[in-house]
mmCIF file of C-alpha atoms and ligand atoms in Angstrom:
data_model
loop_
_atom_site.group_PDB
_atom_site.id
_atom_site.type_symbol
_atom_site.label_atom_id
_atom_site.label_comp_id
_atom_site.label_asym_id
_atom_site.label_seq_id
_atom_site.Cartn_x
_atom_site.Cartn_y
_atom_site.Cartn_z
ATOM 1 C CA UNK A 1 0.125 0.065 0.015
ATOM 2 C CA UNK A 2 1.492 3.356 -1.000
ATOM 3 C CA UNK A 3 1.821 6.130 1.418
ATOM 4 C CA UNK A 4 1.234 9.035 -0.710
ATOM 5 C CA UNK A 5 -1.947 9.643 -2.653
ATOM 6 C CA UNK A 6 -1.248 9.415 -6.527
ATOM 7 C CA UNK A 7 -3.135 12.497 -7.713
ATOM 8 C CA UNK A 8 -5.172 12.248 -10.820
ATOM 9 C CA UNK A 9 -3.927 14.346 -13.662
ATOM 10 C CA UNK A 10 -0.843 15.658 -11.725
ATOM 11 C CA UNK A 11 0.979 18.270 -13.742
ATOM 12 C CA UNK A 12 4.626 17.739 -14.830
ATOM 13 C CA UNK A 13 6.126 21.028 -13.954
ATOM 14 C CA UNK A 14 10.262 21.340 -14.353
ATOM 15 C CA UNK A 15 12.787 23.733 -13.370
ATOM 16 C CA UNK A 16 12.265 26.032 -16.717
ATOM 17 C CA UNK A 17 8.582 26.629 -15.767
ATOM 18 C CA UNK A 18 9.515 27.721 -12.405
ATOM 19 C CA UNK A 19 12.344 29.998 -13.320
ATOM 20 C CA UNK A 20 10.304 31.523 -16.183
ATOM 21 C CA UNK A 21 7.564 32.521 -13.575
ATOM 22 C CA UNK A 22 10.259 33.745 -11.120
ATOM 23 C CA UNK A 23 11.619 35.806 -13.858
ATOM 24 C CA UNK A 24 8.365 37.046 -14.548
ATOM 25 C CA UNK A 25 7.563 38.321 -11.076
ATOM 26 C CA UNK A 26 11.097 40.094 -10.872
ATOM 27 C CA UNK A 27 10.364 41.745 -14.113
ATOM 28 C CA UNK A 28 7.190 43.406 -12.667
ATOM 29 C CA UNK A 29 5.444 42.584 -15.719
ATOM 30 C CA UNK A 30 2.792 40.227 -14.556
ATOM 31 C CA UNK A 31 -0.189 40.793 -16.891
ATOM 32 C CA UNK A 32 -0.804 40.233 -20.591
ATOM 33 C CA UNK A 33 2.657 41.188 -22.469
ATOM 34 C CA UNK A 34 5.687 39.532 -24.412
ATOM 35 C CA UNK A 35 5.429 36.079 -22.869
ATOM 36 C CA UNK A 36 1.916 35.764 -23.783
ATOM 37 C CA UNK A 37 2.637 36.797 -27.412
ATOM 38 C CA UNK A 38 5.544 34.268 -27.516
ATOM 39 C CA UNK A 39 3.133 31.237 -26.184
ATOM 40 C CA UNK A 40 0.698 32.494 -28.820
ATOM 41 C CA UNK A 41 3.222 32.366 -31.570
ATOM 42 C CA UNK A 42 4.473 28.947 -30.396
ATOM 43 C CA UNK A 43 1.041 27.478 -30.493
ATOM 44 C CA UNK A 44 0.245 29.207 -33.780
ATOM 45 C CA UNK A 45 3.237 27.901 -35.525
ATOM 46 C CA UNK A 46 2.289 24.347 -33.893
ATOM 47 C CA UNK A 47 -1.187 24.403 -35.349
ATOM 48 C CA UNK A 48 -0.245 26.240 -38.655
ATOM 49 C CA UNK A 49 -3.100 28.417 -38.347
ATOM 50 C CA UNK A 50 -3.276 32.264 -39.205
ATOM 51 C CA UNK A 51 -3.999 33.555 -35.763
ATOM 52 C CA UNK A 52 -3.904 32.001 -31.976
ATOM 53 C CA UNK A 53 -5.505 34.006 -29.568
ATOM 54 C CA UNK A 54 -4.316 33.195 -25.544
ATOM 55 C CA UNK A 55 -7.070 33.423 -23.113
ATOM 56 C CA UNK A 56 -7.718 32.471 -19.581
ATOM 57 C CA UNK A 57 -9.676 29.318 -20.211
ATOM 58 C CA UNK A 58 -11.014 26.918 -22.690
ATOM 59 C CA UNK A 59 -14.518 28.172 -21.446
ATOM 60 C CA UNK A 60 -13.606 31.676 -22.300
ATOM 61 C CA UNK A 61 -12.596 30.434 -25.549
ATOM 62 C CA UNK A 62 -15.938 28.512 -26.290
ATOM 63 C CA UNK A 63 -17.849 31.522 -25.226
ATOM 64 C CA UNK A 64 -16.169 34.166 -27.332
ATOM 65 C CA UNK A 65 -16.205 31.797 -30.126
ATOM 66 C CA UNK A 66 -19.876 31.496 -29.991
ATOM 67 C CA UNK A 67 -20.076 35.239 -30.156
ATOM 68 C CA UNK A 68 -17.599 35.611 -32.809
ATOM 69 C CA UNK A 69 -19.557 33.149 -35.423
ATOM 70 C CA UNK A 70 -22.822 35.127 -34.279
ATOM 71 C CA UNK A 71 -24.605 32.700 -32.126
ATOM 72 C CA UNK A 72 -27.233 34.383 -30.093
ATOM 73 C CA UNK A 73 -30.660 34.185 -28.747
ATOM 74 C CA UNK A 74 -33.011 32.029 -30.890
ATOM 75 C CA UNK A 75 -30.116 29.790 -32.187
ATOM 76 C CA UNK A 76 -29.614 26.249 -31.296
ATOM 77 C CA UNK A 77 -25.928 24.595 -31.058
ATOM 78 C CA UNK A 78 -25.714 21.046 -31.152
ATOM 79 C CA UNK A 79 -23.063 19.552 -28.527
ATOM 80 C CA UNK A 80 -22.547 16.086 -27.354
ATOM 81 C CA UNK A 81 -24.508 14.996 -24.063
ATOM 82 C CA UNK A 82 -21.116 13.308 -23.212
ATOM 83 C CA UNK A 83 -18.839 16.115 -22.391
ATOM 84 C CA UNK A 84 -18.029 18.727 -19.768
ATOM 85 C CA UNK A 85 -20.413 21.406 -18.827
ATOM 86 C CA UNK A 86 -18.428 24.082 -20.281
ATOM 87 C CA UNK A 87 -19.129 23.052 -23.925
ATOM 88 C CA UNK A 88 -23.238 23.495 -23.254
ATOM 89 C CA UNK A 89 -22.580 26.517 -20.968
ATOM 90 C CA UNK A 90 -20.636 28.318 -23.539
ATOM 91 C CA UNK A 91 -23.786 28.250 -25.608
ATOM 92 C CA UNK A 92 -25.953 29.335 -23.023
ATOM 93 C CA UNK A 93 -23.723 32.153 -22.173
ATOM 94 C CA UNK A 94 -24.014 33.470 -25.663
ATOM 95 C CA UNK A 95 -28.034 33.349 -25.049
ATOM 96 C CA UNK A 96 -28.394 30.387 -27.276
ATOM 97 C CA UNK A 97 -29.780 26.643 -26.724
ATOM 98 C CA UNK A 98 -27.381 23.699 -26.343
ATOM 99 C CA UNK A 99 -28.966 20.733 -28.274
ATOM 100 C CA UNK A 100 -27.579 17.357 -27.039
ATOM 101 C CA UNK A 101 -26.772 14.764 -29.370
ATOM 102 C CA UNK A 102 -25.760 11.081 -28.313
ATOM 103 C CA UNK A 103 -22.259 9.634 -28.717
ATOM 104 C CA UNK A 104 -20.836 6.223 -30.144
ATOM 105 C CA UNK A 105 -20.227 3.656 -27.805
ATOM 106 C CA UNK A 106 -16.722 2.574 -28.982
ATOM 107 C CA UNK A 107 -15.349 6.168 -29.541
ATOM 108 C CA UNK A 108 -17.412 8.105 -27.109
ATOM 109 C CA UNK A 109 -17.300 10.877 -29.537
ATOM 110 C CA UNK A 110 -20.414 12.484 -30.884
ATOM 111 C CA UNK A 111 -22.661 10.225 -33.337
ATOM 112 C CA UNK A 112 -22.857 12.100 -36.643
ATOM 113 C CA UNK A 113 -26.172 10.436 -37.526
ATOM 114 C CA UNK A 114 -27.557 11.783 -34.149
ATOM 115 C CA UNK A 115 -26.448 15.225 -35.129
ATOM 116 C CA UNK A 116 -28.209 15.222 -38.533
ATOM 117 C CA UNK A 117 -31.337 14.124 -36.504
ATOM 118 C CA UNK A 118 -31.164 17.139 -34.182
ATOM 119 C CA UNK A 119 -30.822 19.661 -36.947
ATOM 120 C CA UNK A 120 -33.712 22.209 -36.988
ATOM 121 C CA UNK A 121 -33.886 25.558 -39.026
ATOM 122 C CA UNK A 122 -32.819 27.294 -35.661
ATOM 123 C CA UNK A 123 -29.349 25.289 -35.709
ATOM 124 C CA UNK A 124 -26.485 27.474 -36.041
ATOM 125 C CA UNK A 125 -23.505 25.482 -35.350
ATOM 126 C CA UNK A 126 -21.972 22.212 -34.123
ATOM 127 C CA UNK A 127 -19.223 21.675 -31.227
ATOM 128 C CA UNK A 128 -17.575 18.595 -31.751
ATOM 129 C CA UNK A 129 -15.565 17.376 -28.578
ATOM 130 C CA UNK A 130 -12.535 15.200 -29.376
ATOM 131 C CA UNK A 131 -13.113 12.840 -26.304
ATOM 132 C CA UNK A 132 -10.316 11.779 -24.301
ATOM 133 C CA UNK A 133 -7.973 13.186 -27.123
ATOM 134 C CA UNK A 134 -9.468 10.694 -29.931
ATOM 135 C CA UNK A 135 -10.456 12.937 -32.972
ATOM 136 C CA UNK A 136 -13.863 12.881 -33.956
ATOM 137 C CA UNK A 137 -14.969 11.652 -37.587
ATOM 138 C CA UNK A 138 -14.495 15.134 -38.972
ATOM 139 C CA UNK A 139 -15.244 14.218 -42.533
ATOM 140 C CA UNK A 140 -18.702 13.210 -41.688
ATOM 141 C CA UNK A 141 -19.073 16.092 -39.321
ATOM 142 C CA UNK A 142 -17.913 18.909 -42.006
ATOM 143 C CA UNK A 143 -20.028 17.072 -44.628
ATOM 144 C CA UNK A 144 -23.014 17.709 -42.463
ATOM 145 C CA UNK A 145 -21.893 21.544 -41.669
ATOM 146 C CA UNK A 146 -21.525 22.102 -45.202
ATOM 147 C CA UNK A 147 -24.634 20.517 -46.089
ATOM 148 C CA UNK A 148 -26.817 22.507 -43.784
ATOM 149 C CA UNK A 149 -24.783 25.548 -43.650
ATOM 150 C CA UNK A 150 -23.627 25.377 -40.205
ATOM 151 C CA UNK A 151 -20.478 26.770 -38.287
ATOM 152 C CA UNK A 152 -18.238 24.323 -36.508
ATOM 153 C CA UNK A 153 -16.259 25.112 -33.317
ATOM 154 C CA UNK A 154 -14.150 22.309 -32.045
ATOM 155 C CA UNK A 155 -13.533 21.797 -28.436
ATOM 156 C CA UNK A 156 -10.102 20.431 -28.372
ATOM 157 C CA UNK A 157 -9.696 20.721 -24.695
ATOM 158 C CA UNK A 158 -8.528 16.949 -24.390
ATOM 159 C CA UNK A 159 -6.860 16.988 -27.932
ATOM 160 C CA UNK A 160 -3.992 19.437 -28.560
ATOM 161 C CA UNK A 161 -1.885 16.819 -30.362
ATOM 162 C CA UNK A 162 -4.622 14.891 -32.100
ATOM 163 C CA UNK A 163 -4.875 14.804 -35.997
ATOM 164 C CA UNK A 164 -7.440 13.266 -38.140
ATOM 165 C CA UNK A 165 -6.409 11.813 -41.517
ATOM 166 C CA UNK A 166 -3.213 14.341 -41.379
ATOM 167 C CA UNK A 167 -4.729 17.506 -40.328
ATOM 168 C CA UNK A 168 -4.543 18.974 -36.848
ATOM 169 C CA UNK A 169 -7.526 19.154 -34.824
ATOM 170 C CA UNK A 170 -8.921 22.815 -34.333
ATOM 171 C CA UNK A 171 -8.139 23.590 -37.919
ATOM 172 C CA UNK A 172 -10.967 21.784 -39.415
ATOM 173 C CA UNK A 173 -13.772 24.092 -38.245
ATOM 174 C CA UNK A 174 -14.232 27.954 -37.985
ATOM 175 C CA UNK A 175 -12.576 28.088 -34.614
ATOM 176 C CA UNK A 176 -10.491 25.545 -32.312
ATOM 177 C CA UNK A 177 -10.579 25.955 -28.318
ATOM 178 C CA UNK A 178 -7.846 24.454 -26.321
ATOM 179 C CA UNK A 179 -7.557 24.183 -22.573
ATOM 180 C CA UNK A 180 -4.383 24.386 -20.357
ATOM 181 C CA UNK A 181 -6.146 23.634 -16.985
ATOM 182 C CA UNK A 182 -4.017 21.858 -14.601
ATOM 183 C CA UNK A 183 -5.205 18.352 -15.867
ATOM 184 C CA UNK A 184 -4.739 18.801 -19.441
ATOM 185 C CA UNK A 185 -2.032 17.611 -21.621
ATOM 186 C CA UNK A 186 -0.305 21.194 -21.442
ATOM 187 C CA UNK A 187 -0.757 23.334 -18.378
ATOM 188 C CA UNK A 188 -0.630 26.965 -17.426
ATOM 189 C CA UNK A 189 -2.925 26.453 -14.174
ATOM 190 C CA UNK A 190 -5.878 28.191 -15.643
ATOM 191 C CA UNK A 191 -5.508 28.956 -19.502
ATOM 192 C CA UNK A 192 -7.144 28.307 -22.913
ATOM 193 C CA UNK A 193 -6.239 29.252 -26.425
ATOM 194 C CA UNK A 194 -8.591 30.050 -29.698
ATOM 195 C CA UNK A 195 -7.278 29.240 -33.212
ATOM 196 C CA UNK A 196 -8.516 30.273 -36.626
ATOM 197 C CA UNK A 197 -7.745 31.121 -40.202
ATOM 198 C CA UNK A 198 -10.542 33.805 -40.081
ATOM 199 C CA UNK A 199 -9.324 37.601 -39.367
ATOM 200 C CA UNK A 200 -12.666 38.930 -38.242
ATOM 201 C CA UNK A 201 -13.168 35.923 -35.840
ATOM 202 C CA UNK A 202 -9.626 36.636 -34.533
ATOM 203 C CA UNK A 203 -10.095 40.119 -34.031
ATOM 204 C CA UNK A 204 -13.690 39.684 -32.366
ATOM 205 C CA UNK A 205 -12.097 37.231 -30.107
ATOM 206 C CA UNK A 206 -9.392 39.622 -29.145
ATOM 207 C CA UNK A 207 -11.612 42.715 -28.462
ATOM 208 C CA UNK A 208 -14.222 40.726 -26.867
ATOM 209 C CA UNK A 209 -11.584 39.081 -24.442
ATOM 210 C CA UNK A 210 -10.419 42.280 -23.084
ATOM 211 C CA UNK A 211 -13.165 44.299 -22.052
ATOM 212 C CA UNK A 212 -14.218 45.263 -25.698
ATOM 213 C CA UNK A 213 -11.424 47.680 -25.693
ATOM 214 C CA UNK A 214 -10.329 48.424 -29.309
ATOM 215 C CA UNK A 215 -7.394 46.134 -30.711
ATOM 216 C CA UNK A 216 -4.100 46.019 -29.157
ATOM 217 C CA UNK A 217 -5.018 47.854 -25.936
ATOM 218 C CA UNK A 218 -2.560 46.392 -24.097
ATOM 219 C CA UNK A 219 0.031 48.090 -25.758
ATOM 220 C CA UNK A 220 -1.046 51.473 -24.184
ATOM 221 C CA UNK A 221 1.289 50.627 -21.324
ATOM 222 C CA UNK A 222 4.458 49.877 -23.338
ATOM 223 C CA UNK A 223 7.099 52.234 -24.129
ATOM 224 C CA UNK A 224 5.993 53.256 -27.663
ATOM 225 C CA UNK A 225 3.968 56.246 -25.998
ATOM 226 C CA UNK A 226 0.446 56.285 -24.614
ATOM 227 C CA UNK A 227 -2.178 55.652 -26.839
ATOM 228 C CA UNK A 228 -6.110 56.022 -26.012
ATOM 229 C CA UNK A 229 -8.404 53.007 -26.539
ATOM 230 C CA UNK A 230 -11.971 52.873 -27.469
ATOM 231 C CA UNK A 231 -14.585 50.913 -25.989
ATOM 232 C CA UNK A 232 -16.308 48.961 -28.797
ATOM 233 C CA UNK A 233 -18.454 46.333 -27.048
ATOM 234 C CA UNK A 234 -19.156 45.419 -23.379
ATOM 235 C CA UNK A 235 -16.618 42.802 -23.619
ATOM 236 C CA UNK A 236 -15.126 40.294 -20.919
ATOM 237 C CA UNK A 237 -12.060 39.892 -18.914
ATOM 238 C CA UNK A 238 -10.807 36.719 -20.442
ATOM 239 C CA UNK A 239 -7.197 37.637 -21.152
ATOM 240 C CA UNK A 240 -4.252 35.213 -19.975
ATOM 241 C CA UNK A 241 -1.239 36.652 -17.863
ATOM 242 C CA UNK A 242 2.306 36.510 -18.451
ATOM 243 C CA UNK A 243 2.641 34.619 -15.450
ATOM 244 C CA UNK A 244 0.447 31.596 -17.077
ATOM 245 C CA UNK A 245 2.253 32.015 -20.323
ATOM 246 C CA UNK A 246 5.629 31.819 -18.595
ATOM 247 C CA UNK A 247 4.549 28.128 -17.465
ATOM 248 C CA UNK A 248 3.147 27.489 -20.854
ATOM 249 C CA UNK A 249 6.316 28.420 -23.039
ATOM 250 C CA UNK A 250 8.351 25.788 -21.265
ATOM 251 C CA UNK A 251 5.449 23.182 -21.190
ATOM 252 C CA UNK A 252 5.051 23.367 -24.914
ATOM 253 C CA UNK A 253 8.628 22.580 -25.637
ATOM 254 C CA UNK A 254 7.903 19.160 -23.976
ATOM 255 C CA UNK A 255 4.763 18.354 -25.808
ATOM 256 C CA UNK A 256 6.205 15.560 -27.803
ATOM 257 C CA UNK A 257 7.805 14.024 -25.165
ATOM 258 C CA UNK A 258 4.676 14.103 -22.817
ATOM 259 C CA UNK A 259 2.763 12.828 -25.613
ATOM 260 C CA UNK A 260 5.320 9.823 -26.227
ATOM 261 C CA UNK A 261 5.009 9.100 -22.461
ATOM 262 C CA UNK A 262 1.358 9.080 -22.148
ATOM 263 C CA UNK A 263 1.155 6.985 -25.432
ATOM 264 C CA UNK A 264 3.571 4.537 -23.484
ATOM 265 C CA UNK A 265 1.280 4.356 -20.447
ATOM 266 C CA UNK A 266 -2.034 4.105 -22.692
ATOM 267 C CA UNK A 267 -0.688 1.215 -24.368
ATOM 268 C CA UNK A 268 0.892 -0.515 -21.402
ATOM 269 C CA UNK A 269 -2.680 -0.319 -19.641
ATOM 270 C CA UNK A 270 -4.225 -1.568 -23.007
ATOM 271 C CA UNK A 271 -1.947 -4.791 -22.683
ATOM 272 C CA UNK A 272 -2.435 -5.269 -18.836
ATOM 273 C CA UNK A 273 -6.083 -5.093 -18.608
ATOM 274 C CA UNK A 274 -6.884 -7.665 -21.402
ATOM 275 C CA UNK A 275 -9.242 -10.363 -20.074
ATOM 276 C CA UNK A 276 -10.746 -8.499 -17.060
ATOM 277 C CA UNK A 277 -14.352 -7.697 -16.888
ATOM 278 C CA UNK A 278 -13.892 -4.192 -18.404
ATOM 279 C CA UNK A 279 -14.496 -2.702 -21.833
ATOM 280 C CA UNK A 280 -11.062 -1.225 -22.958
ATOM 281 C CA UNK A 281 -10.629 1.921 -25.098
ATOM 282 C CA UNK A 282 -11.223 1.269 -28.962
ATOM 283 C CA UNK A 283 -7.753 1.074 -30.604
ATOM 284 C CA UNK A 284 -6.498 4.243 -32.335
ATOM 285 C CA UNK A 285 -8.256 4.659 -35.753
ATOM 286 C CA UNK A 286 -5.919 4.215 -38.746
ATOM 287 C CA UNK A 287 -4.694 7.504 -40.097
ATOM 288 C CA UNK A 288 -5.193 9.262 -36.897
ATOM 289 C CA UNK A 289 -3.276 10.579 -33.977
ATOM 290 C CA UNK A 290 -4.656 10.048 -30.610
ATOM 291 C CA UNK A 291 -3.818 12.834 -27.963
ATOM 292 C CA UNK A 292 -4.023 10.320 -25.151
ATOM 293 C CA UNK A 293 -5.582 12.619 -22.711
ATOM 294 C CA UNK A 294 -7.579 10.021 -20.817
ATOM 295 C CA UNK A 295 -7.357 6.387 -20.245
ATOM 296 C CA UNK A 296 -10.969 5.503 -19.403
ATOM 297 C CA UNK A 297 -12.257 1.860 -18.622
ATOM 298 C CA UNK A 298 -15.926 0.948 -18.986
ATOM 299 C CA UNK A 299 -16.848 -1.390 -16.273
ATOM 300 C CA UNK A 300 -18.718 -4.630 -17.685
ATOM 301 C CA UNK A 301 -21.366 -4.450 -14.946
ATOM 302 C CA UNK A 302 -23.001 -7.573 -16.130
ATOM 303 C CA UNK A 303 -19.839 -9.528 -15.083
ATOM 304 C CA UNK A 304 -19.067 -7.577 -11.905
ATOM 305 C CA UNK A 305 -20.355 -7.713 -8.313
ATOM 306 C CA UNK A 306 -19.627 -3.824 -7.601
ATOM 307 C CA UNK A 307 -20.843 -0.668 -9.242
ATOM 308 C CA UNK A 308 -18.702 2.039 -10.774
ATOM 309 C CA UNK A 309 -18.962 4.146 -7.677
ATOM 310 C CA UNK A 310 -17.859 1.193 -5.571
ATOM 311 C CA UNK A 311 -15.051 0.693 -7.830
ATOM 312 C CA UNK A 312 -13.892 4.536 -7.389
ATOM 313 C CA UNK A 313 -13.944 3.998 -3.419
ATOM 314 C CA UNK A 314 -11.744 0.874 -3.905
ATOM 315 C CA UNK A 315 -9.192 2.888 -5.937
ATOM 316 C CA UNK A 316 -9.373 5.878 -3.344
ATOM 317 C CA UNK A 317 -8.856 3.497 -0.676
ATOM 318 C CA UNK A 318 -5.741 2.312 -2.530
ATOM 319 C CA UNK A 319 -4.390 5.961 -2.598
ATOM 320 C CA UNK A 320 -4.901 6.063 -6.324
ATOM 321 C CA UNK A 321 -6.852 9.227 -7.894
ATOM 322 C CA UNK A 322 -9.393 8.532 -10.209
ATOM 323 C CA UNK A 323 -11.918 10.804 -12.572
ATOM 324 C CA UNK A 324 -15.321 10.184 -14.163
ATOM 325 C CA UNK A 325 -15.610 11.717 -17.639
ATOM 326 C CA UNK A 326 -18.666 12.293 -17.423
ATOM 327 C CA UNK A 327 -21.685 11.921 -16.176
ATOM 328 C CA UNK A 328 -23.779 13.080 -19.334
ATOM 329 C CA UNK A 329 -25.229 16.351 -19.353
ATOM 330 C CA UNK A 330 -28.782 15.479 -19.504
ATOM 331 C CA UNK A 331 -28.593 13.610 -16.126
ATOM 332 C CA UNK A 332 -27.637 17.163 -14.470
ATOM 333 C CA UNK A 333 -30.416 19.034 -12.650
ATOM 334 C CA UNK A 334 -29.824 22.645 -14.607
ATOM 335 C CA UNK A 335 -30.227 21.168 -18.094
ATOM 336 C CA UNK A 336 -33.101 18.828 -17.050
ATOM 337 C CA UNK A 337 -34.930 21.704 -15.546
ATOM 338 C CA UNK A 338 -34.158 24.380 -18.039
ATOM 339 C CA UNK A 339 -34.437 22.175 -21.154
ATOM 340 C CA UNK A 340 -36.513 19.503 -20.172
ATOM 341 C CA UNK A 341 -34.161 16.755 -20.732
ATOM 342 C CA UNK A 342 -34.490 13.299 -18.907
ATOM 343 C CA UNK A 343 -32.822 10.100 -18.409
ATOM 344 C CA UNK A 344 -33.426 7.756 -21.400
ATOM 345 C CA UNK A 345 -32.734 10.628 -23.855
ATOM 346 C CA UNK A 346 -29.324 9.698 -24.745
ATOM 347 C CA UNK A 347 -28.903 5.663 -24.083
ATOM 348 C CA UNK A 348 -25.183 5.293 -25.177
ATOM 349 C CA UNK A 349 -24.039 8.495 -23.151
ATOM 350 C CA UNK A 350 -26.061 7.287 -20.279
ATOM 351 C CA UNK A 351 -24.497 3.665 -20.625
ATOM 352 C CA UNK A 352 -21.197 5.047 -20.446
ATOM 353 C CA UNK A 353 -22.070 7.592 -17.625
ATOM 354 C CA UNK A 354 -22.766 4.246 -15.303
ATOM 355 C CA UNK A 355 -19.514 2.531 -16.511
ATOM 356 C CA UNK A 356 -16.703 4.940 -17.143
ATOM 357 C CA UNK A 357 -13.914 5.639 -15.014
ATOM 358 C CA UNK A 358 -10.456 7.325 -15.810
ATOM 359 C CA UNK A 359 -7.340 6.106 -14.341
ATOM 360 C CA UNK A 360 -3.829 8.341 -14.014
ATOM 361 C CA UNK A 361 -2.277 8.950 -17.098
ATOM 362 C CA UNK A 362 0.072 11.962 -16.240
ATOM 363 C CA UNK A 363 3.531 11.738 -18.063
ATOM 364 C CA UNK A 364 4.889 12.176 -14.361
ATOM 365 C CA UNK A 365 3.862 8.606 -13.555
ATOM 366 C CA UNK A 366 7.098 6.166 -12.821
ATOM 367 C CA UNK A 367 7.122 2.967 -14.065
ATOM 368 C CA UNK A 368 7.638 0.971 -10.803
ATOM 369 C CA UNK A 369 6.173 2.941 -8.087
ATOM 370 C CA UNK A 370 3.294 4.368 -10.100
ATOM 371 C CA UNK A 371 2.396 2.578 -13.077
ATOM 372 C CA UNK A 372 2.999 -0.932 -11.644
ATOM 373 C CA UNK A 373 1.077 -0.016 -8.502
ATOM 374 C CA UNK A 374 -2.071 1.266 -10.466
ATOM 375 C CA UNK A 375 -2.065 -1.922 -12.677
ATOM 376 C CA UNK A 376 -1.882 -4.214 -9.753
ATOM 377 C CA UNK A 377 -4.540 -2.533 -7.936
ATOM 378 C CA UNK A 378 -7.177 -2.567 -11.019
ATOM 379 C CA UNK A 379 -6.459 -6.217 -11.826
ATOM 380 C CA UNK A 380 -6.955 -7.205 -7.959
ATOM 381 C CA UNK A 381 -9.981 -5.072 -7.649
ATOM 382 C CA UNK A 382 -11.644 -6.529 -10.692
ATOM 383 C CA UNK A 383 -10.735 -10.123 -10.196
ATOM 384 C CA UNK A 384 -11.810 -9.956 -6.670
ATOM 385 C CA UNK A 385 -15.286 -8.556 -7.863
ATOM 386 C CA UNK A 386 -15.687 -10.785 -10.853
ATOM 387 C CA UNK A 387 -19.114 -12.724 -11.069
HETATM 388 C C1 PLP B 1 -11.631 21.148 -19.538
HETATM 389 C C2 PLP B 1 -12.829 21.192 -20.481
HETATM 390 C C3 PLP B 1 -13.157 22.260 -20.675
HETATM 391 C C4 PLP B 1 -12.801 23.540 -20.096
HETATM 392 O O1 PLP B 1 -11.639 23.930 -20.196
HETATM 393 P P1 PLP B 1 -11.103 25.022 -19.130
HETATM 394 O O2 PLP B 1 -9.833 25.633 -19.705
HETATM 395 O O3 PLP B 1 -10.858 24.521 -17.929
HETATM 396 O O4 PLP B 1 -12.215 26.152 -19.177
HETATM 397 C C5 PLP B 1 -13.943 22.390 -21.772
HETATM 398 N N1 PLP B 1 -14.476 20.972 -22.484
HETATM 399 C C6 PLP B 1 -13.750 19.951 -22.320
HETATM 400 C C7 PLP B 1 -14.139 18.855 -22.959
HETATM 401 C C8 PLP B 1 -12.869 19.987 -21.197
HETATM 402 O O5 PLP B 1 -12.490 18.831 -20.845
#
């Protein structure tokens, strides 16, 4: 039994991140400045888009994306029921209605056939979520969007490194949104990014994210002489700080190293859990790149004497942090009360909600002490509670 608690989604922070934060503190420039610009440029170059706008969260990026593409009252936006609340809340914050679609059991990604069924004359956009880092079926989704003249904003919170048929996630739709929250693949503490090739969207996001001040307002504190700004919108306070970018710049340099490490762990789990009463993640589809953000097991409840929640307790008792991604949105009271959703509406998402558990996949896991311990614990619990 290990003594310390193995934190789920433990960020891998090195000395360069620490030094850069300290340098920012000493420089006195804590807010949005040159390091944010540098981080944006690194991200932009990685994705190969025209624009990358750093914000204080992916939620902010999703919200501003909705506003930029013109989503507002009277509109509907299709989002998966199997996602984090932020995906749907961004639509609500823009004054529109999130319309849920079910997901596929094997990939956990939004079901493109269900997207088509949910389209109405009010549908304005689709927000596909590349779940756990596995790219959605973007051929099908983009074909639907084209056919019905819909915008697409990709929620890439799990999927910085993912690719689909040789193309990077976040570059298929109108705007791609990313998260650098502490548990995500690259962290800045809190943080997000929006990428696009559309200049008008980029300008909107920039202005809306900083109080609605005219472009480049932050420059007014620089050494090029005082510049007046104009308020052109009642905007939001969504800008990223240099303190956050200081972490991101050095995290980003390790993106491939972290990815490789998570890929190894993911594959080690796949091999280690064969034959247990669980459904393992589907193999990575041909011609795609998985971002390996989550490793999720689906409990085969028909062949187990414990529930998912009892499994969570067993793991926690063994000092292993676990996650549940997710209890589908239509099972939460807010969406039920406001939009009339009820249990039974999205059978596949519900099936996953009852069975899913995510186990640690941080690049910080050591082979002997951490990975071996997690594998032993999972095997032992499932073998003990097999029917
Ligand atoms: C984490 C997450 C978000 C929100 O990201 P923040 O940066 O915390 O706002 C949105 N969508 C999904 C699918 C997420 O996992």
